[in-house]
mmCIF file of C-alpha atoms in Angstrom:
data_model
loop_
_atom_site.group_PDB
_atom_site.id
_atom_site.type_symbol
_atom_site.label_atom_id
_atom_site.label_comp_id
_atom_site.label_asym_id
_atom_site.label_seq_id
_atom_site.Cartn_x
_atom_site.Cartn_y
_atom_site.Cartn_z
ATOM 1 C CA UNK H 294 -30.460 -13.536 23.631
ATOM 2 C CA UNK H 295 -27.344 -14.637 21.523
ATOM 3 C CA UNK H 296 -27.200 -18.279 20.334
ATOM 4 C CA UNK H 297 -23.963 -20.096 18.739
ATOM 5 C CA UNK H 298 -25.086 -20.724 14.835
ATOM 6 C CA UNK H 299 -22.263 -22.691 13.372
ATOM 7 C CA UNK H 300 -23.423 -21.439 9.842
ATOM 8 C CA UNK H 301 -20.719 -18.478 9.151
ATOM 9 C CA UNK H 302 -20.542 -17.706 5.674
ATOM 10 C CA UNK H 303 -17.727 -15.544 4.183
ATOM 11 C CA UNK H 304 -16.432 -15.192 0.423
ATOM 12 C CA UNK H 305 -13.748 -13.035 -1.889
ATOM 13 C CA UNK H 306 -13.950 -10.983 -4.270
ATOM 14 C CA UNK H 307 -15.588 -7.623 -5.635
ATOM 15 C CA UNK H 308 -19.132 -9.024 -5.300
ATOM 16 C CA UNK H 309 -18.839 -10.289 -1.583
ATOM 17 C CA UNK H 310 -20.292 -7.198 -0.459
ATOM 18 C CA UNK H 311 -23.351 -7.035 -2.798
ATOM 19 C CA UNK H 312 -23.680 -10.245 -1.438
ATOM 20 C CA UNK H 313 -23.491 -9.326 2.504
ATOM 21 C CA UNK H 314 -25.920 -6.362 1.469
ATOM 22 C CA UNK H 315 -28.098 -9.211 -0.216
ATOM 23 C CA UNK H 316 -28.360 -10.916 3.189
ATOM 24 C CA UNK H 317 -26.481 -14.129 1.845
ATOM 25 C CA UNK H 318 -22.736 -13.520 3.912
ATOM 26 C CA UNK H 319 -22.323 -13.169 7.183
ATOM 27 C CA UNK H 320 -19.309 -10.609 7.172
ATOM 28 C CA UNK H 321 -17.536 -9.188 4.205
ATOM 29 C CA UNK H 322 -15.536 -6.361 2.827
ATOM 30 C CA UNK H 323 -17.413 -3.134 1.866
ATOM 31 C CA UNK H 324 -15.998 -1.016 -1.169
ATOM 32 C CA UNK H 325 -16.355 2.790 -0.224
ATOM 33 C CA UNK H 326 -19.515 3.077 -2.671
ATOM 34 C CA UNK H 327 -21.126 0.255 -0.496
ATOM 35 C CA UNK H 328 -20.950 1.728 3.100
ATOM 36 C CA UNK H 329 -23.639 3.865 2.549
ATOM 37 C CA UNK H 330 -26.218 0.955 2.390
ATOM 38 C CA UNK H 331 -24.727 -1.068 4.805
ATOM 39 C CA UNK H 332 -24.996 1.717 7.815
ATOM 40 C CA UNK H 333 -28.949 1.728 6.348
ATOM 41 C CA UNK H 334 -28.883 -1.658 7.439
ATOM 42 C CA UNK H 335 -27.153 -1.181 10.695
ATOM 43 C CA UNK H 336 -24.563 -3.210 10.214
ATOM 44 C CA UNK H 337 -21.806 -3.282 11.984
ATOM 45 C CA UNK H 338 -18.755 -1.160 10.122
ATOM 46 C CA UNK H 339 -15.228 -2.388 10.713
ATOM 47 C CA UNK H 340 -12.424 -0.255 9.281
ATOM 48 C CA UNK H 341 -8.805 -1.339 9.125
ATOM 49 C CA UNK H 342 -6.113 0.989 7.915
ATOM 50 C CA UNK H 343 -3.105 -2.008 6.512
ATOM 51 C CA UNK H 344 -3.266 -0.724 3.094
ATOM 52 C CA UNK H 345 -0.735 1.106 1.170
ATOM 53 C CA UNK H 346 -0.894 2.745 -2.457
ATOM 54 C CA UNK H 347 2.591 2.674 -4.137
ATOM 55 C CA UNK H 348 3.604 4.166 -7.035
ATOM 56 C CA UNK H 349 5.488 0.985 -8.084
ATOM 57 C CA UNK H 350 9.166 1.990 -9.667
ATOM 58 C CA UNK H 351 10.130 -1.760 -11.721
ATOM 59 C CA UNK H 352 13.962 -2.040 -10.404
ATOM 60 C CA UNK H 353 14.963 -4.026 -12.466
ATOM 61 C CA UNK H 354 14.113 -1.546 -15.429
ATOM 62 C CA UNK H 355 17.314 0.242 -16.409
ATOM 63 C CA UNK H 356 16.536 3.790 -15.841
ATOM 64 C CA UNK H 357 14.656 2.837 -12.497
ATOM 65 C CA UNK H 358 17.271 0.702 -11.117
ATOM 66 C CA UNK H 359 19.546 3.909 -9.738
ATOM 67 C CA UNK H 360 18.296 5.072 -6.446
ATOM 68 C CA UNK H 361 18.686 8.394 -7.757
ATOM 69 C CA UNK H 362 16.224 8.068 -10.283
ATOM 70 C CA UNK H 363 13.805 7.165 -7.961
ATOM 71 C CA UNK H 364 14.491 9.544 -5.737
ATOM 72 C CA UNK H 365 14.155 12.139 -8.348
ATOM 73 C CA UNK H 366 10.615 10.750 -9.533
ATOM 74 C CA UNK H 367 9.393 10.991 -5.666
ATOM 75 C CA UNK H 368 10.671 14.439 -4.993
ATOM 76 C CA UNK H 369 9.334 15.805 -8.254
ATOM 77 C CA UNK H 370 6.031 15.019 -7.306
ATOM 78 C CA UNK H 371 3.693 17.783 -7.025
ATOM 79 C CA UNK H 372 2.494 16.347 -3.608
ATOM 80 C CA UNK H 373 -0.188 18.952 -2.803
ATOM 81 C CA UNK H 374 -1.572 18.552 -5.926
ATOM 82 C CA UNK H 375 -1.748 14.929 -6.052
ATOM 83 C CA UNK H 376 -3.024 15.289 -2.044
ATOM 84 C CA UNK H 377 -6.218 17.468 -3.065
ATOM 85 C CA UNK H 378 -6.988 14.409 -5.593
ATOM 86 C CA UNK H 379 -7.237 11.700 -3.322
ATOM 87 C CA UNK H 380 -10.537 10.386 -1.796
ATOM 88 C CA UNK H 381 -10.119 11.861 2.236
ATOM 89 C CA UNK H 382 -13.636 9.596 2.896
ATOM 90 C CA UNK H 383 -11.217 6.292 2.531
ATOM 91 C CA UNK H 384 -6.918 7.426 2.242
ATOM 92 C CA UNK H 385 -4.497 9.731 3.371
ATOM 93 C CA UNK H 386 -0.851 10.958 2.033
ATOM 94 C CA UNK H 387 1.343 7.984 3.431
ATOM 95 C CA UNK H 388 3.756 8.748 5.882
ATOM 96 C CA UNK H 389 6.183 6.013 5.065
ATOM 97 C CA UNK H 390 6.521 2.385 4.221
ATOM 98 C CA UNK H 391 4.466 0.948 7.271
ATOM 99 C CA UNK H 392 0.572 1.670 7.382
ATOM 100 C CA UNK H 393 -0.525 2.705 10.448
ATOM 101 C CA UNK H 394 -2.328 -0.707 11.650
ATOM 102 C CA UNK H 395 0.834 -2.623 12.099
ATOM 103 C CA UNK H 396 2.010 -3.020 15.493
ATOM 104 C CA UNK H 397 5.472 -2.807 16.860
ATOM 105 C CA UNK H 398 5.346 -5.246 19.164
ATOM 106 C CA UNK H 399 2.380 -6.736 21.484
ATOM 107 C CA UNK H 400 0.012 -4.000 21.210
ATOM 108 C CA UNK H 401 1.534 -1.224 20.687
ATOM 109 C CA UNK H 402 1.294 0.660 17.381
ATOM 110 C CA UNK H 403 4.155 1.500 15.497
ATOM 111 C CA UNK H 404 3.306 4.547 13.670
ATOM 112 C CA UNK H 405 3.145 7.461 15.614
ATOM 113 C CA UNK H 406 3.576 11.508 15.397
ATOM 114 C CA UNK H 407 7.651 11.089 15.926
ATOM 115 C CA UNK H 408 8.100 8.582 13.092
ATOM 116 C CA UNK H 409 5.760 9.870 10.310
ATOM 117 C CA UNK H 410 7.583 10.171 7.281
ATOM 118 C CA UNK H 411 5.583 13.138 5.555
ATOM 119 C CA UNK H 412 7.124 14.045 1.876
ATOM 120 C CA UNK H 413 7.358 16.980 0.186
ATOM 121 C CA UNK H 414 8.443 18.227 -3.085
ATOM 122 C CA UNK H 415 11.698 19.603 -3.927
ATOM 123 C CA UNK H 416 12.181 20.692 -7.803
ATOM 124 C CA UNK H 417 15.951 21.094 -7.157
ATOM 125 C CA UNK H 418 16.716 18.213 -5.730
ATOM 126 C CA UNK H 419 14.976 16.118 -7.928
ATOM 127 C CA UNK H 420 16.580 17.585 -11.305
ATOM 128 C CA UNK H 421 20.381 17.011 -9.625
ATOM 129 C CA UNK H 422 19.409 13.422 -8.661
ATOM 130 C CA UNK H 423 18.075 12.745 -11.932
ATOM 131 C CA UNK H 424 21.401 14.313 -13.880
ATOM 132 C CA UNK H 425 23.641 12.088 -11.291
ATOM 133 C CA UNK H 426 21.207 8.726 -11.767
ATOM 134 C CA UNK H 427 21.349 8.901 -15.413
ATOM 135 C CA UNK H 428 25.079 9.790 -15.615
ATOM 136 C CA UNK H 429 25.986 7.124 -13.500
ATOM 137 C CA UNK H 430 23.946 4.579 -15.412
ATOM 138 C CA UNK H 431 25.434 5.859 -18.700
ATOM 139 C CA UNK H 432 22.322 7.367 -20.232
ATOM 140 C CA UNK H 433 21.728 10.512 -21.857
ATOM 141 C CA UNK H 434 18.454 10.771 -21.440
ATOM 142 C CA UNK H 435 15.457 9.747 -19.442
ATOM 143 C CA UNK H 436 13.209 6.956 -21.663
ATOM 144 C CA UNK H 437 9.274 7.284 -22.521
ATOM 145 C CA UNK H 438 7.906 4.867 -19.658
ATOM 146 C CA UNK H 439 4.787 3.307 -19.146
ATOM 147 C CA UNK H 440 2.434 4.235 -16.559
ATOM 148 C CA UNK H 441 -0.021 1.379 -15.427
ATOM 149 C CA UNK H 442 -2.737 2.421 -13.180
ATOM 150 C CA UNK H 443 -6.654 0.891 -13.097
ATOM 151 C CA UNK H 444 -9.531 1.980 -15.496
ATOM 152 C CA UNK H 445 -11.557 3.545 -13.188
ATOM 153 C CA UNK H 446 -11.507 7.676 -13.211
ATOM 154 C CA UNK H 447 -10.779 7.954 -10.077
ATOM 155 C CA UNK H 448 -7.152 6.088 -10.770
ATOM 156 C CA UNK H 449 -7.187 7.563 -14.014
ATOM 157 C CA UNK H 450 -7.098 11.305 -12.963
ATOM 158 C CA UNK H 451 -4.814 10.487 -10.186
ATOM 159 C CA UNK H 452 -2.421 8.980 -12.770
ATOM 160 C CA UNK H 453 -2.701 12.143 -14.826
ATOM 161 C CA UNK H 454 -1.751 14.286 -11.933
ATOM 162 C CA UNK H 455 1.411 12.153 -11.848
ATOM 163 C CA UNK H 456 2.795 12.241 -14.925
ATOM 164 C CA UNK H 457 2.636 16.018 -15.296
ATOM 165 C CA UNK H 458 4.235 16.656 -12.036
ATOM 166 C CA UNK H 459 6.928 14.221 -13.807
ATOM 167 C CA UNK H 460 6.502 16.308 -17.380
ATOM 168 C CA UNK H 461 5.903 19.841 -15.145
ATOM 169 C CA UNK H 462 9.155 19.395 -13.466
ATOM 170 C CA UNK H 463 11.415 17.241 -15.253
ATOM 171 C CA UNK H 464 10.472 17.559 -18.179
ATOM 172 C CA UNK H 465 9.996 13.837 -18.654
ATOM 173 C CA UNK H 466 7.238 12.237 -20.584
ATOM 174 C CA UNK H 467 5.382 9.139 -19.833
ATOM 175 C CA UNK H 468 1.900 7.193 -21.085
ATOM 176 C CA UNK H 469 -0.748 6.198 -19.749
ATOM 177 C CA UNK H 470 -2.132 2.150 -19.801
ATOM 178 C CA UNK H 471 -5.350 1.822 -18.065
ATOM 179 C CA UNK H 472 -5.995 -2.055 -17.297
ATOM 180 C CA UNK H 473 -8.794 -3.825 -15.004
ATOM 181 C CA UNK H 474 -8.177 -3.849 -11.538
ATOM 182 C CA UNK H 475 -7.751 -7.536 -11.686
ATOM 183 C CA UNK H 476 -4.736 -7.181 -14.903
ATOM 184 C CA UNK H 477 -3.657 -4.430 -12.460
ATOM 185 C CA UNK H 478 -3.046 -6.650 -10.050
ATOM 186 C CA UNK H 479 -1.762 -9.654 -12.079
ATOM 187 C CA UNK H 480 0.685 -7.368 -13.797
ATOM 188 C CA UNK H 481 2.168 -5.774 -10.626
ATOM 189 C CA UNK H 482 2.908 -8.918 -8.863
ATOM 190 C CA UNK H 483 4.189 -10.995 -11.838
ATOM 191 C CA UNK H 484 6.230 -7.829 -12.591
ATOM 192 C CA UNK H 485 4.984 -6.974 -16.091
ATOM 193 C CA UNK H 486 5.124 -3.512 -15.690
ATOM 194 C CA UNK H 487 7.478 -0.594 -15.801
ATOM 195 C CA UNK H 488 5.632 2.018 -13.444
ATOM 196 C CA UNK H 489 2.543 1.133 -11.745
ATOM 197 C CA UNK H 490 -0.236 2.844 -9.715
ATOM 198 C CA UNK H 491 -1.298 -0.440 -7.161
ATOM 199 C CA UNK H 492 -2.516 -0.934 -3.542
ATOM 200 C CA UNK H 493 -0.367 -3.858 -1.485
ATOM 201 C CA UNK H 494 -1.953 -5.096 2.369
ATOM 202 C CA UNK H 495 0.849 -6.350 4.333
ATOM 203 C CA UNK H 496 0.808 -10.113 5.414
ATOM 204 C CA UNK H 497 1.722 -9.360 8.847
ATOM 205 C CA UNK H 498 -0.200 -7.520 11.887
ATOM 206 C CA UNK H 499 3.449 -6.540 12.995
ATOM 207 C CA UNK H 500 6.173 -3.544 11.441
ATOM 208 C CA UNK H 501 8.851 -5.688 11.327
ATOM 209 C CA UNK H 502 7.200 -8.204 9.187
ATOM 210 C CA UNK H 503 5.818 -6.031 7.376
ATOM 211 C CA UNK H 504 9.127 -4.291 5.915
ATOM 212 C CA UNK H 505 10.286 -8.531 5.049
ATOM 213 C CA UNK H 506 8.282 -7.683 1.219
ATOM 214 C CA UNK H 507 11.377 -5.937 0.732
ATOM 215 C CA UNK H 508 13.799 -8.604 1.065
ATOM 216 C CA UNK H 509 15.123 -9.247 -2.107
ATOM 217 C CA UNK H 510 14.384 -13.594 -0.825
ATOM 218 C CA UNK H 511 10.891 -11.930 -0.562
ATOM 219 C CA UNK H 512 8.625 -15.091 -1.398
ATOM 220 C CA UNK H 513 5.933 -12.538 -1.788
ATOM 221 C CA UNK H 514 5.225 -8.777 -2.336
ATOM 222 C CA UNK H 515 8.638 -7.048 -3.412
ATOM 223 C CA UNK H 516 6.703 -6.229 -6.800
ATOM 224 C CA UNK H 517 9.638 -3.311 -7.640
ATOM 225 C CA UNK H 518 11.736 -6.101 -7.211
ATOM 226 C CA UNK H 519 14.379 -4.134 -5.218
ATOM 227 C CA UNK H 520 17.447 -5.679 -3.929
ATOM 228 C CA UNK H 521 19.415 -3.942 -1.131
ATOM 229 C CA UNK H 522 22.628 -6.187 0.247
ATOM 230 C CA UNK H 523 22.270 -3.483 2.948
ATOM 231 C CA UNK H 524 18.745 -3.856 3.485
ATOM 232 C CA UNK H 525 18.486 -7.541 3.602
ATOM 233 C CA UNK H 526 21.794 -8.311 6.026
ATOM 234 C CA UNK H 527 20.584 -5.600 8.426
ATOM 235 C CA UNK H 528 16.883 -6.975 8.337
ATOM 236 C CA UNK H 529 18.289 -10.679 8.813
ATOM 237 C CA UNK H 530 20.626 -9.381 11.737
ATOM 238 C CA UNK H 531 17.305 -7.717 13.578
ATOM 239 C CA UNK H 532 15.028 -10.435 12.970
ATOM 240 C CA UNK H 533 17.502 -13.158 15.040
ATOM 241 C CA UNK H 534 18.369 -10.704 17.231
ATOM 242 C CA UNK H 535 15.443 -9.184 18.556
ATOM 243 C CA UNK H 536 14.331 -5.312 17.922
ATOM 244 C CA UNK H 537 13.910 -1.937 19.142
ATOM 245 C CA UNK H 538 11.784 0.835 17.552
ATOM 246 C CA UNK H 539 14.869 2.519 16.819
ATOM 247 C CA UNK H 540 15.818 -0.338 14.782
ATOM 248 C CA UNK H 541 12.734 -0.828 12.567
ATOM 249 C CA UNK H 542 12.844 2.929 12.288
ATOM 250 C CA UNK H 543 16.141 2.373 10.989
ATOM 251 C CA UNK H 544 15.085 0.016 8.338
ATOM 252 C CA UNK H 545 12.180 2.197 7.551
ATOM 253 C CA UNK H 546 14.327 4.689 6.873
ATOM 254 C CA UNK H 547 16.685 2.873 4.811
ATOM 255 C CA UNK H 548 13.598 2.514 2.255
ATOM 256 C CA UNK H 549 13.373 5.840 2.389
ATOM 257 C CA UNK H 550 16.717 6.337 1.059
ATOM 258 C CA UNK H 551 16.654 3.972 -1.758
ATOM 259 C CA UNK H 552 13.031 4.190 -2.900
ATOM 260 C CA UNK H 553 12.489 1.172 -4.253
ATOM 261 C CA UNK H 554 8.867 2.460 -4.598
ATOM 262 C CA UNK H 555 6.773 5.479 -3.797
ATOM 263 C CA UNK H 556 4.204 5.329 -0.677
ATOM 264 C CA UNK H 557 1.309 7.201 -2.345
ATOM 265 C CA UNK H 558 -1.503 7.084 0.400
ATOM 266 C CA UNK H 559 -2.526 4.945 2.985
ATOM 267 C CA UNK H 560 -6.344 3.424 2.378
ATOM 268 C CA UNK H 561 -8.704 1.901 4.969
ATOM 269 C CA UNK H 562 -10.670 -0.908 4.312
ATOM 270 C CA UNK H 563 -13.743 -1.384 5.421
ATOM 271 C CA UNK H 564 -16.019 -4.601 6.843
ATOM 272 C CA UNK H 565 -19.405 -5.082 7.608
ATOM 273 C CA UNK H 566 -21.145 -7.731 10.122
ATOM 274 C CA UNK H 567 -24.859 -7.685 9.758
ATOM 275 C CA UNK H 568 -26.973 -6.496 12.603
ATOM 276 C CA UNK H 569 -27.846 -9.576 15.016
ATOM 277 C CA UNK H 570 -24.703 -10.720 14.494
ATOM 278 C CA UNK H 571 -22.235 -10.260 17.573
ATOM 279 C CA UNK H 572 -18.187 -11.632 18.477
ATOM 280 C CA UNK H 573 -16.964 -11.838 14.988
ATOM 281 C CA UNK H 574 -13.591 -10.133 15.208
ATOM 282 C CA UNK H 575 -11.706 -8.330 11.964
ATOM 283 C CA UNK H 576 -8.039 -8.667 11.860
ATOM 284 C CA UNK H 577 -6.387 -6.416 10.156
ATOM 285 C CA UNK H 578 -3.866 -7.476 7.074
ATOM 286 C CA UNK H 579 -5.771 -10.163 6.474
ATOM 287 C CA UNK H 580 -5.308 -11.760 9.658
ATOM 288 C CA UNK H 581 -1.665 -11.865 9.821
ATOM 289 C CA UNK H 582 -0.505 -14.598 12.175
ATOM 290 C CA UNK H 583 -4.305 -15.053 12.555
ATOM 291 C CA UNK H 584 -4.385 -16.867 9.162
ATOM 292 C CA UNK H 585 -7.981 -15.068 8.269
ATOM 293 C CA UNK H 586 -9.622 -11.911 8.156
ATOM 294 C CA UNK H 587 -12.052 -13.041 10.416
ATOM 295 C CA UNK H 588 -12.263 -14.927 13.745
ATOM 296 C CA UNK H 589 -15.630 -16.420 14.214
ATOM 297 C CA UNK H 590 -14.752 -18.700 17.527
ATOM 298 C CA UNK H 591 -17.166 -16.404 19.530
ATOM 299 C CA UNK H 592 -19.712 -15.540 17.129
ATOM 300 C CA UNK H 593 -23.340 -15.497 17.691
ATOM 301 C CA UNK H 594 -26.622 -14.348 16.419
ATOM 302 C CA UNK H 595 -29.392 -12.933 18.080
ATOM 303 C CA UNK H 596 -33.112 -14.110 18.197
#
């Protein structure tokens, strides 16, 4: 039978699911490399896909702060390259600046076939837009930037594959800094960076919300530190007015237009709640609204 325990135990942190696997938590997040384990236990697997990998473009760096530059590092990208690198068992090539958890309104997803932003690289393009971003920022050339990205191999290679799409194509060079994922993180949303190779989970279950990181009065998560009078008096306009998909498609797309940063893939994340256990729910992007990950008002464990 199920019985109400009020003892619910959650934690943080890289080692909370060594720690669910240990039998100490109650419900945690699984990194890829733990799932394995935890179906051996027959645990319960959540996955949530609210995650986005940017290539993170600093704004307010000279070179990066023309549109055209940006645009010009995006398009150069040697996307089917840099697809075959990524892991398929947890990410996908993003398809815009919303993941594909986030809910219009209610319910009802936001991303769907008609709105999926797919990329794809364009050599021309890219070269004019770089000759017209420098020019119009007075440069004669494009500078030797740095390109953060974790010290694991996986972030490593993928990092690799970026720059020589950048060096392949436009002839641009750029280094590598390999940090800890925690200095990756630190540096990214303090802004210490130049280019960066970072995952960001939205604060909001809804599309709308989610697109407010790129309000340049962003309390939180506008780590390219983009600024858009455009962007933010439309956004403000919609958000006392009410909203249609059309809109939010419209400020989707106005992202898409500046680049303020590269969508690089979308990532799930995964949870697991130990067999026995039953009515914890997992909110996606961190509970949103919700204010937590997880909702244990109907939990209960089985004798």
């Amino acid at each position: 039978m199920c019985i109400r325990d009020r003892r619910y135990v959650i934690q943080t942190g890289e080692e909370a699911g060594e720690a669910l696997l240990a039998g100490t938590l109650d419900a945690a997040a699984l990194t890829p490399a733990q799932l394995e384990a935890a179906e051996e236990q027959n645990m319960q697997i959540v996955t949530t896909e609210d995650t986005i990998e940017y290539i993170w473009l600093n704004n307010r760096v000279t070179c990066l702060s023309s549109a055209s530059v940006r645009r010009a590092l995006r398009d150069a990208l040697a996307w089917d390259r840099i697809g075959e690198q990524l892991d398929t068992a947890y990410c996908s090539p993003a398809q815009g600046y919303i993941a594909p958890a986030a809910l219009l309104t209610g319910t009802e997803p936001y991303r769907t076939a008609q709105n999926s932003r797919a990329v794809a690289t364009n050599i021309t393009r890219a070269r004019e837009e770089l000759e017209a971003g420098l020019a119009s920022l007075e440069l004669a050339s494009m500078p030797t930037l740095s390109v953060l990205c974790a010290d694991d191999a996986y972030s490593m290679n993928l990092a690799r594959y970026i720059i020589q799409s950048w060096q392949s194509h436009l002839s641009l060079y750029f280094q590598m800094e390999a940090v800890s994922a925690s200095e990756l993180r630190t540096r990214i949303q303090v802004g210490n960076y130049q280019i960066a190779i970072g995952a960001q989970t939205g604060q909001s279950l809804y599309a709308m919300e989610a697109l407010s990181s790129f309000l340049s009065t962003a309390p939180s998560g506008n780590y390219s530190r983009y600024t858009s009078e455009s962007f933010d008096k439309l956004y403000n306009e919609l958000s006392v007015g009410g909203y249609t998909r059309a809109d939010v498609d419209r400020l989707e797309q106005m992202l898409v237009e500046d680049c303020p940063s590269i969508p690089l893939d979308f990532q799930k994340r995964f949870f697991g709640i130990p067999e026995g256990t039953s009515g914890i729910i997992v909110w996606p992007f961190g509970g949103g609204a919700f204010g937590a990950t997880f909702d244990f008002r109907h939990a209960g464990k089985l004798e």
